[in-house]
Amino acid sequence: MHALLDRPDPKPGSYHIGGVGLNEFEAEIKVYAEAAERYCAGTGILNSSFERRWATRQDLAAQTGDEVLDLSAFGFAEPTLGGPFDSYSDTAPLTWVKVPRVGTAGPEWVPAQFFYLGYNPRRHDGEPWLGTAVTTGTAVHTTRMAATLAASFELIQVDAAMGLWHGSSAPVRIALDGHRLDRIRRLLERSAGSSHELRFYWLPSPSLQNFTIACLMVGKGSQVPLVAVGLGADATLEGAMYKAFLECSGVRMLAVWASFDSEDSSTMSTDAMLDLDSNVSYYARNSRAAQSVVTRFETGVSAHADDLPPDNTHTGADLIRDVVTSITSVSPLYVEDFTTPEIRGLGLYCVRLWAPGLLALSLPSAPMRQHPRYRAYGDFGNPAPHPYP
């Protein structure tokens, strides 16, 4: 894919393609879907029929009369001092793409560099690099509805995870008792090991419905990883916990893999972590850093599962409507079908959602400190690199 996009060869494993399941089929189908997702996300700009223009926001608004997203409202005008990104200005030229906005009558203009992972900013022409597009909000499934739901849950879980880590809100540790968690408890009994402890935390997300859960794998000794974090979001508590458990298992393997070629964790600088591997390796191998993750997640209270909000019992279109409506109550939401003909031939669909008003997965050493969404999480307060892959 990097050859199609005129980019240098990526380092091994950088696409983070993997799958974990309770049986071979579950793991394999996730690998296939994730590979298809990365392909569709990266080549979306090559296949899109949406109109694009090179202009400043000021000029574009005057030329078209259409709605043009105001990036200054989301903190892009004030990047981290000394960080990798440029400042935004209404007079800076950008490539804009006209994308449908969910819940409105017509499309709006948004920056291509945030919507398309395959877009290379035209820095030689004066285009500022404002931030990274990430796969969060892009999902592949066997129907468009299922892909849309999965993409929506991704947006919600990353918003909650980033808000928890960099903000001042507190998670809720879940006591693993009661009938509500019978299936998860049986799963954990089958998966129990002597080297690590699994802990689950509910991450409340202001104005967003359903559950976001973090699963922490905490080492009992010196075996890598000392800590690993997996995330999951779902309409049900057990569903979100199961997803978080599977992702945590995958992050454990990523941490081991990333640690092979990493520098000494005791001398790693946290000022220039501009990928989503070095941070995972750092927290997996540095005991002081690992303890800081545990401490951050233990700042809240504990609760029994029965004391948490009830599951959302809606399914199908009703559930999608619930989830999407909660997102659009907080942020504009933009959508495009990224399905390519060859991926459709496999019986799969790829949906891309982007919500600039929610917190996105930032590069670990370049958090969006000025994003207004942090106010919902008690304001930005923790500048340390996040531990998420």
Short mmCIF file of C-alpha atoms in Angstrom, two decimals:
data_model
loop_
_atom_site.label_atom_id
_atom_site.label_comp_id
_atom_site.label_asym_id
_atom_site.label_seq_id
_atom_site.Cartn_x
_atom_site.Cartn_y
_atom_site.Cartn_z
CA MET A 1 0.00 0.00 0.00
CA HIS A 2 2.84 2.41 0.77
CA ALA A 3 4.02 2.01 -2.82
CA LEU A 4 0.62 3.17 -4.12
CA LEU A 5 0.80 6.21 -1.84
CA ASP A 6 4.41 7.12 -2.69
CA ARG A 7 5.60 6.64 0.87
CA PRO A 8 8.77 5.04 2.25
CA ASP A 9 8.76 1.42 3.36
CA PRO A 10 7.15 1.09 6.80
CA LYS A 11 8.96 -0.71 9.56
CA PRO A 12 7.81 -4.30 10.21
CA GLY A 13 4.54 -4.52 12.11
CA SER A 14 3.68 -0.84 11.79
CA TYR A 15 0.27 -1.54 10.27
CA HIS A 16 -0.77 -3.33 13.51
CA ILE A 17 -2.60 -6.08 11.64
CA GLY A 18 -3.54 -8.90 14.00
CA GLY A 19 -6.42 -10.84 15.44
CA VAL A 20 -7.23 -12.53 18.73
CA GLY A 21 -10.12 -14.87 19.43
CA LEU A 22 -11.25 -17.82 21.49
CA ASN A 23 -10.81 -20.09 18.48
CA GLU A 24 -8.78 -20.12 15.29
CA PHE A 25 -11.61 -18.88 13.06
CA GLU A 26 -12.37 -15.84 15.24
CA ALA A 27 -8.73 -14.79 15.19
CA GLU A 28 -8.33 -15.39 11.45
CA ILE A 29 -11.44 -13.50 10.33
CA LYS A 30 -10.31 -10.49 12.37
CA VAL A 31 -6.91 -10.54 10.68
CA TYR A 32 -8.55 -10.63 7.24
CA ALA A 33 -10.95 -7.81 8.12
CA GLU A 34 -8.19 -5.69 9.64
CA ALA A 35 -6.00 -6.14 6.57
CA ALA A 36 -8.94 -5.09 4.38
CA GLU A 37 -9.57 -2.09 6.64
CA ARG A 38 -5.97 -0.87 6.40
CA TYR A 39 -6.07 -1.27 2.62
CA CYS A 40 -9.38 0.58 2.20
CA ALA A 41 -8.37 3.31 4.63
CA GLY A 42 -5.05 3.90 2.91
CA THR A 43 -6.39 3.85 -0.64
CA GLY A 44 -9.63 5.70 0.08
CA ILE A 45 -8.30 8.91 -1.43
CA LEU A 46 -7.31 7.08 -4.62
CA ASN A 47 -10.83 5.74 -5.15
CA SER A 48 -12.98 8.59 -3.83
CA SER A 49 -15.25 10.47 -6.23
CA PHE A 50 -15.81 13.33 -3.79
CA GLU A 51 -14.91 16.81 -5.00
CA ARG A 52 -11.61 18.24 -3.77
CA ARG A 53 -10.22 21.77 -3.92
CA TRP A 54 -6.93 23.46 -3.08
CA ALA A 55 -7.70 26.71 -1.26
CA THR A 56 -7.58 28.61 1.99
CA ARG A 57 -10.66 28.28 4.17
CA GLN A 58 -11.29 31.96 3.67
CA ASP A 59 -11.25 31.67 -0.13
CA LEU A 60 -13.20 28.41 -0.23
CA ALA A 61 -16.06 29.85 1.80
CA ALA A 62 -16.21 32.85 -0.52
CA GLN A 63 -16.07 30.73 -3.68
CA THR A 64 -18.69 28.11 -2.83
CA GLY A 65 -21.06 29.43 -0.21
CA ASP A 66 -20.96 25.91 1.31
CA GLU A 67 -20.27 25.10 4.93
CA VAL A 68 -16.52 24.82 5.57
CA LEU A 69 -15.35 23.21 8.80
CA ASP A 70 -13.81 25.72 11.21
CA LEU A 71 -10.67 23.95 12.40
CA SER A 72 -9.75 26.75 14.79
CA ALA A 73 -12.68 25.63 16.95
CA PHE A 74 -10.90 22.34 17.69
CA GLY A 75 -7.55 23.59 18.95
CA PHE A 76 -5.49 23.17 15.78
CA ALA A 77 -4.33 26.78 15.87
CA GLU A 78 -2.19 26.09 18.94
CA PRO A 79 -0.10 22.92 18.54
CA THR A 80 2.31 21.75 21.21
CA LEU A 81 5.36 24.03 21.32
CA GLY A 82 8.26 22.25 19.63
CA GLY A 83 5.99 19.47 18.38
CA PRO A 84 5.83 18.02 14.86
CA PHE A 85 2.74 19.88 13.67
CA ASP A 86 2.13 23.31 12.16
CA SER A 87 -0.37 25.94 13.29
CA TYR A 88 -3.67 26.34 11.49
CA SER A 89 -4.81 29.59 9.93
CA ASP A 90 -7.80 30.46 7.75
CA THR A 91 -5.31 31.93 5.28
CA ALA A 92 -3.23 28.75 4.95
CA PRO A 93 -3.85 26.66 1.80
CA LEU A 94 -5.23 23.15 2.30
CA THR A 95 -6.73 20.39 0.21
CA TRP A 96 -10.41 20.30 1.12
CA VAL A 97 -12.85 17.49 0.35
CA LYS A 98 -16.64 17.80 0.20
CA VAL A 99 -17.99 15.04 2.47
CA PRO A 100 -21.54 14.18 3.63
CA ARG A 101 -22.27 15.26 7.19
CA VAL A 102 -24.53 12.89 9.11
CA GLY A 103 -27.85 14.43 10.12
CA THR A 104 -27.71 17.37 7.70
CA ALA A 105 -29.14 17.98 4.26
CA GLY A 106 -25.87 18.43 2.42
CA PRO A 107 -22.10 17.84 2.44
CA GLU A 108 -19.48 20.10 3.97
CA TRP A 109 -15.84 20.85 3.23
CA VAL A 110 -13.26 19.23 5.55
CA PRO A 111 -9.44 18.95 5.31
CA ALA A 112 -8.35 15.92 3.31
CA GLN A 113 -5.38 15.31 5.60
CA PHE A 114 -7.69 14.35 8.46
CA PHE A 115 -10.22 12.35 6.48
CA TYR A 116 -7.92 10.31 4.23
CA LEU A 117 -5.09 8.27 5.71
CA GLY A 118 -3.50 8.11 2.28
CA TYR A 119 -3.27 11.88 1.83
CA ASN A 120 0.23 13.38 1.81
CA PRO A 121 0.14 17.06 2.92
CA ARG A 122 1.55 19.41 0.26
CA ARG A 123 4.06 21.02 2.57
CA HIS A 124 6.22 22.09 -0.39
CA ASP A 125 3.23 24.21 -1.50
CA GLY A 126 2.74 25.76 1.93
CA GLU A 127 0.13 23.36 3.28
CA PRO A 128 0.52 23.05 7.06
CA TRP A 129 0.63 19.56 8.57
CA LEU A 130 -1.99 19.88 11.29
CA GLY A 131 -2.20 16.35 12.64
CA THR A 132 -2.37 12.69 11.73
CA ALA A 133 -5.28 10.83 10.24
CA VAL A 134 -5.72 7.51 12.05
CA THR A 135 -7.77 4.40 11.35
CA THR A 136 -10.03 5.10 14.34
CA GLY A 137 -13.52 5.46 12.91
CA THR A 138 -12.79 3.13 9.99
CA ALA A 139 -14.23 -0.37 10.12
CA VAL A 140 -14.81 -3.39 7.90
CA HIS A 141 -17.70 -5.82 8.29
CA THR A 142 -20.04 -8.01 6.28
CA THR A 143 -22.73 -5.28 6.03
CA ARG A 144 -22.60 -1.49 5.87
CA MET A 145 -24.74 -1.28 9.00
CA ALA A 146 -22.36 -3.48 10.98
CA ALA A 147 -19.34 -1.55 9.67
CA THR A 148 -20.99 1.75 10.62
CA LEU A 149 -21.70 0.51 14.14
CA ALA A 150 -18.15 -0.76 14.60
CA ALA A 151 -16.69 2.52 13.32
CA SER A 152 -18.95 4.48 15.69
CA PHE A 153 -17.87 2.43 18.69
CA GLU A 154 -14.23 3.06 17.77
CA LEU A 155 -14.78 6.83 17.87
CA ILE A 156 -16.46 6.56 21.27
CA GLN A 157 -13.84 4.33 22.87
CA VAL A 158 -10.88 6.43 21.75
CA ASP A 159 -12.56 9.63 22.94
CA ALA A 160 -13.08 8.04 26.36
CA ALA A 161 -9.56 6.60 26.51
CA MET A 162 -7.83 9.85 25.54
CA GLY A 163 -10.06 11.85 27.86
CA LEU A 164 -9.22 9.54 30.74
CA TRP A 165 -5.47 9.56 30.12
CA HIS A 166 -4.84 13.24 29.42
CA GLY A 167 -7.82 14.67 31.30
CA SER A 168 -8.75 14.72 34.96
CA SER A 169 -11.69 12.33 35.07
CA ALA A 170 -11.54 9.06 36.98
CA PRO A 171 -12.29 5.53 35.75
CA VAL A 172 -14.37 3.02 37.66
CA ARG A 173 -12.77 -0.33 38.45
CA ILE A 174 -15.24 -3.15 37.95
CA ALA A 175 -15.54 -5.82 40.63
CA LEU A 176 -15.71 -9.17 38.85
CA ASP A 177 -18.67 -10.59 40.76
CA GLY A 178 -22.43 -10.94 40.29
CA HIS A 179 -24.55 -12.67 37.67
CA ARG A 180 -24.10 -9.88 35.13
CA LEU A 181 -20.50 -10.99 34.54
CA ASP A 182 -20.96 -14.78 34.60
CA ARG A 183 -19.61 -15.31 31.07
CA ILE A 184 -16.65 -12.98 31.47
CA ARG A 185 -15.75 -14.63 34.75
CA ARG A 186 -15.77 -18.09 33.13
CA LEU A 187 -13.59 -16.74 30.31
CA LEU A 188 -11.08 -15.27 32.74
CA GLU A 189 -10.95 -18.53 34.70
CA ARG A 190 -9.99 -20.33 31.49
CA SER A 191 -7.43 -17.67 30.60
CA ALA A 192 -5.88 -17.11 34.01
CA GLY A 193 -2.10 -17.11 34.17
CA SER A 194 0.39 -16.79 36.97
CA SER A 195 2.44 -13.97 35.45
CA HIS A 196 -0.22 -11.26 35.00
CA GLU A 197 -3.42 -9.95 36.57
CA LEU A 198 -6.34 -8.68 34.48
CA ARG A 199 -8.30 -5.63 35.68
CA PHE A 200 -11.28 -3.97 34.02
CA TYR A 201 -12.29 -0.31 34.19
CA TRP A 202 -15.35 1.53 32.96
CA LEU A 203 -14.41 4.83 31.30
CA PRO A 204 -17.42 7.15 31.50
CA SER A 205 -17.69 9.35 28.43
CA PRO A 206 -19.75 12.55 28.82
CA SER A 207 -22.78 12.67 26.49
CA LEU A 208 -21.80 9.43 24.72
CA GLN A 209 -23.95 6.36 25.26
CA ASN A 210 -22.98 2.72 25.82
CA PHE A 211 -19.85 1.29 27.46
CA THR A 212 -16.15 1.92 26.96
CA ILE A 213 -13.99 -0.49 28.92
CA ALA A 214 -10.24 -0.66 29.48
CA CYS A 215 -8.61 -3.99 30.29
CA LEU A 216 -5.28 -3.72 32.08
CA MET A 217 -2.84 -6.61 32.06
CA VAL A 218 -0.60 -5.96 35.07
CA GLY A 219 2.58 -7.97 35.49
CA LYS A 220 3.26 -9.70 38.79
CA GLY A 221 6.99 -9.92 38.15
CA SER A 222 9.51 -8.82 35.54
CA GLN A 223 8.00 -10.57 32.51
CA VAL A 224 7.17 -8.30 29.55
CA PRO A 225 4.75 -6.61 29.40
CA LEU A 226 4.80 -5.03 32.83
CA VAL A 227 1.52 -3.43 31.75
CA ALA A 228 -0.64 -3.51 28.62
CA VAL A 229 -3.94 -1.77 27.92
CA GLY A 230 -6.77 -2.96 25.67
CA LEU A 231 -9.95 -1.03 24.86
CA GLY A 232 -13.45 -2.09 23.92
CA ALA A 233 -16.80 -0.36 23.35
CA ASP A 234 -20.19 -1.99 23.04
CA ALA A 235 -23.88 -1.60 23.85
CA THR A 236 -23.52 -4.16 26.65
CA LEU A 237 -21.11 -4.27 29.57
CA GLU A 238 -19.96 -7.83 28.94
CA GLY A 239 -19.61 -7.16 25.22
CA ALA A 240 -17.31 -4.20 25.87
CA MET A 241 -15.31 -6.17 28.44
CA TYR A 242 -14.86 -9.05 26.00
CA LYS A 243 -13.60 -6.72 23.28
CA ALA A 244 -11.21 -5.04 25.72
CA PHE A 245 -9.92 -8.43 26.87
CA LEU A 246 -9.20 -9.53 23.30
CA GLU A 247 -7.46 -6.27 22.44
CA CYS A 248 -5.37 -6.43 25.59
CA SER A 249 -4.23 -9.92 24.61
CA GLY A 250 -3.19 -8.55 21.23
CA VAL A 251 -1.40 -5.57 22.79
CA ARG A 252 0.54 -7.99 24.96
CA MET A 253 1.93 -9.66 21.84
CA LEU A 254 2.61 -6.27 20.22
CA ALA A 255 4.52 -5.20 23.33
CA VAL A 256 6.70 -8.30 23.20
CA TRP A 257 7.34 -7.86 19.47
CA ALA A 258 8.05 -4.13 19.70
CA SER A 259 10.46 -4.71 22.55
CA PHE A 260 12.85 -6.83 20.49
CA ASP A 261 14.23 -3.89 18.51
CA SER A 262 13.64 -1.10 21.01
CA GLU A 263 16.26 0.87 22.85
CA ASP A 264 16.83 0.51 26.57
CA SER A 265 13.55 1.53 28.21
CA SER A 266 15.39 3.30 31.02
CA THR A 267 16.89 5.77 28.55
CA MET A 268 13.96 6.16 26.14
CA SER A 269 12.90 9.77 25.64
CA THR A 270 9.20 10.49 25.98
CA ASP A 271 9.57 13.75 24.04
CA ALA A 272 9.65 12.24 20.55
CA MET A 273 7.31 9.25 20.56
CA LEU A 274 5.74 9.82 17.17
CA ASP A 275 4.53 6.31 16.42
CA LEU A 276 2.18 3.89 18.16
CA ASP A 277 4.80 1.25 18.98
CA SER A 278 7.46 2.99 21.06
CA ASN A 279 4.95 4.05 23.70
CA VAL A 280 3.62 0.50 24.07
CA SER A 281 7.17 -0.84 24.41
CA TYR A 282 8.09 1.90 26.89
CA TYR A 283 5.26 1.14 29.29
CA ALA A 284 5.71 -2.60 28.81
CA ARG A 285 9.38 -2.56 29.92
CA ASN A 286 9.95 0.42 32.21
CA SER A 287 8.78 -0.39 35.73
CA ARG A 288 8.31 3.23 36.79
CA ALA A 289 6.35 4.03 33.63
CA ALA A 290 4.25 0.89 34.02
CA GLN A 291 3.37 1.86 37.57
CA SER A 292 2.26 5.30 36.35
CA VAL A 293 -0.31 3.60 34.09
CA VAL A 294 -1.63 1.50 36.95
CA THR A 295 -1.77 4.55 39.21
CA ARG A 296 -3.70 6.56 36.60
CA PHE A 297 -6.33 3.88 36.23
CA GLU A 298 -6.60 3.36 39.99
CA THR A 299 -7.50 7.00 40.71
CA GLY A 300 -11.23 6.28 40.76
CA VAL A 301 -13.60 4.15 42.76
CA SER A 302 -14.64 0.51 42.43
CA ALA A 303 -18.16 -0.64 41.63
CA HIS A 304 -20.10 -3.85 41.18
CA ALA A 305 -21.36 -4.57 37.69
CA ASP A 306 -24.96 -4.33 38.87
CA ASP A 307 -24.32 -0.74 39.97
CA LEU A 308 -23.24 0.35 36.47
CA PRO A 309 -25.72 1.65 33.87
CA PRO A 310 -27.97 -0.95 32.21
CA ASP A 311 -27.15 -2.48 28.85
CA ASN A 312 -28.62 -0.95 25.71
CA THR A 313 -31.02 -3.63 24.49
CA HIS A 314 -31.59 -2.08 21.07
CA THR A 315 -30.29 -3.90 18.01
CA GLY A 316 -29.90 -3.25 14.28
CA ALA A 317 -30.91 0.16 12.98
CA ASP A 318 -32.23 1.28 16.38
CA LEU A 319 -28.85 0.66 18.02
CA ILE A 320 -26.96 2.42 15.23
CA ARG A 321 -29.32 5.38 15.55
CA ASP A 322 -28.68 5.54 19.32
CA VAL A 323 -24.91 5.45 18.94
CA VAL A 324 -24.69 7.86 16.02
CA THR A 325 -27.10 10.32 17.64
CA SER A 326 -24.97 10.42 20.78
CA ILE A 327 -21.90 11.23 18.66
CA THR A 328 -23.64 13.97 16.68
CA SER A 329 -24.80 15.56 19.94
CA VAL A 330 -21.12 16.26 20.65
CA SER A 331 -19.45 16.61 17.26
CA PRO A 332 -20.02 16.99 13.53
CA LEU A 333 -19.84 13.51 11.97
CA TYR A 334 -18.65 12.91 8.41
CA VAL A 335 -18.97 9.67 6.45
CA GLU A 336 -17.76 7.96 3.28
CA ASP A 337 -18.02 4.38 2.02
CA PHE A 338 -14.41 3.31 1.42
CA THR A 339 -15.32 -0.11 0.00
CA THR A 340 -13.26 -0.91 -3.09
CA PRO A 341 -14.53 -3.30 -5.79
CA GLU A 342 -12.06 -6.02 -4.81
CA ILE A 343 -13.00 -5.80 -1.13
CA ARG A 344 -16.71 -5.88 -2.03
CA GLY A 345 -15.92 -9.04 -4.00
CA LEU A 346 -14.87 -10.63 -0.70
CA GLY A 347 -18.29 -9.85 0.78
CA LEU A 348 -17.00 -7.01 2.96
CA TYR A 349 -17.78 -3.30 3.37
CA CYS A 350 -15.59 -0.50 4.72
CA VAL A 351 -17.09 2.63 6.30
CA ARG A 352 -15.11 5.72 7.30
CA LEU A 353 -16.40 8.09 10.00
CA TRP A 354 -14.65 11.22 11.25
CA ALA A 355 -15.78 13.28 14.23
CA PRO A 356 -13.49 16.30 14.77
CA GLY A 357 -15.27 17.25 17.99
CA LEU A 358 -14.24 13.99 19.66
CA LEU A 359 -10.74 13.21 20.87
CA ALA A 360 -8.78 11.20 18.32
CA LEU A 361 -5.84 8.90 18.93
CA SER A 362 -2.93 11.32 18.91
CA LEU A 363 0.74 10.53 18.48
CA PRO A 364 1.93 9.78 22.03
CA SER A 365 4.23 12.80 22.36
CA ALA A 366 1.92 15.19 20.50
CA PRO A 367 -1.45 15.32 22.29
CA MET A 368 -4.01 17.93 21.22
CA ARG A 369 -3.79 19.92 24.44
CA GLN A 370 -6.10 22.69 23.22
CA HIS A 371 -8.95 20.47 22.04
CA PRO A 372 -12.17 21.75 23.66
CA ARG A 373 -13.41 18.21 24.30
CA TYR A 374 -10.93 17.94 27.20
CA ARG A 375 -13.16 20.32 29.14
CA ALA A 376 -15.71 17.51 29.39
CA TYR A 377 -13.02 15.40 31.07
CA GLY A 378 -11.97 18.00 33.63
CA ASP A 379 -9.45 19.78 31.33
CA PHE A 380 -6.11 18.63 29.96
CA GLY A 381 -3.81 17.76 32.83
CA ASN A 382 -1.52 14.82 32.05
CA PRO A 383 1.09 15.44 29.30
CA ALA A 384 2.68 11.98 29.54
CA PRO A 385 2.53 9.84 26.37
CA HIS A 386 -0.57 7.68 26.28
CA PRO A 387 -0.13 3.85 26.43
CA TYR A 388 -2.50 2.91 23.59
CA PRO A 389 -1.40 1.31 20.28
#
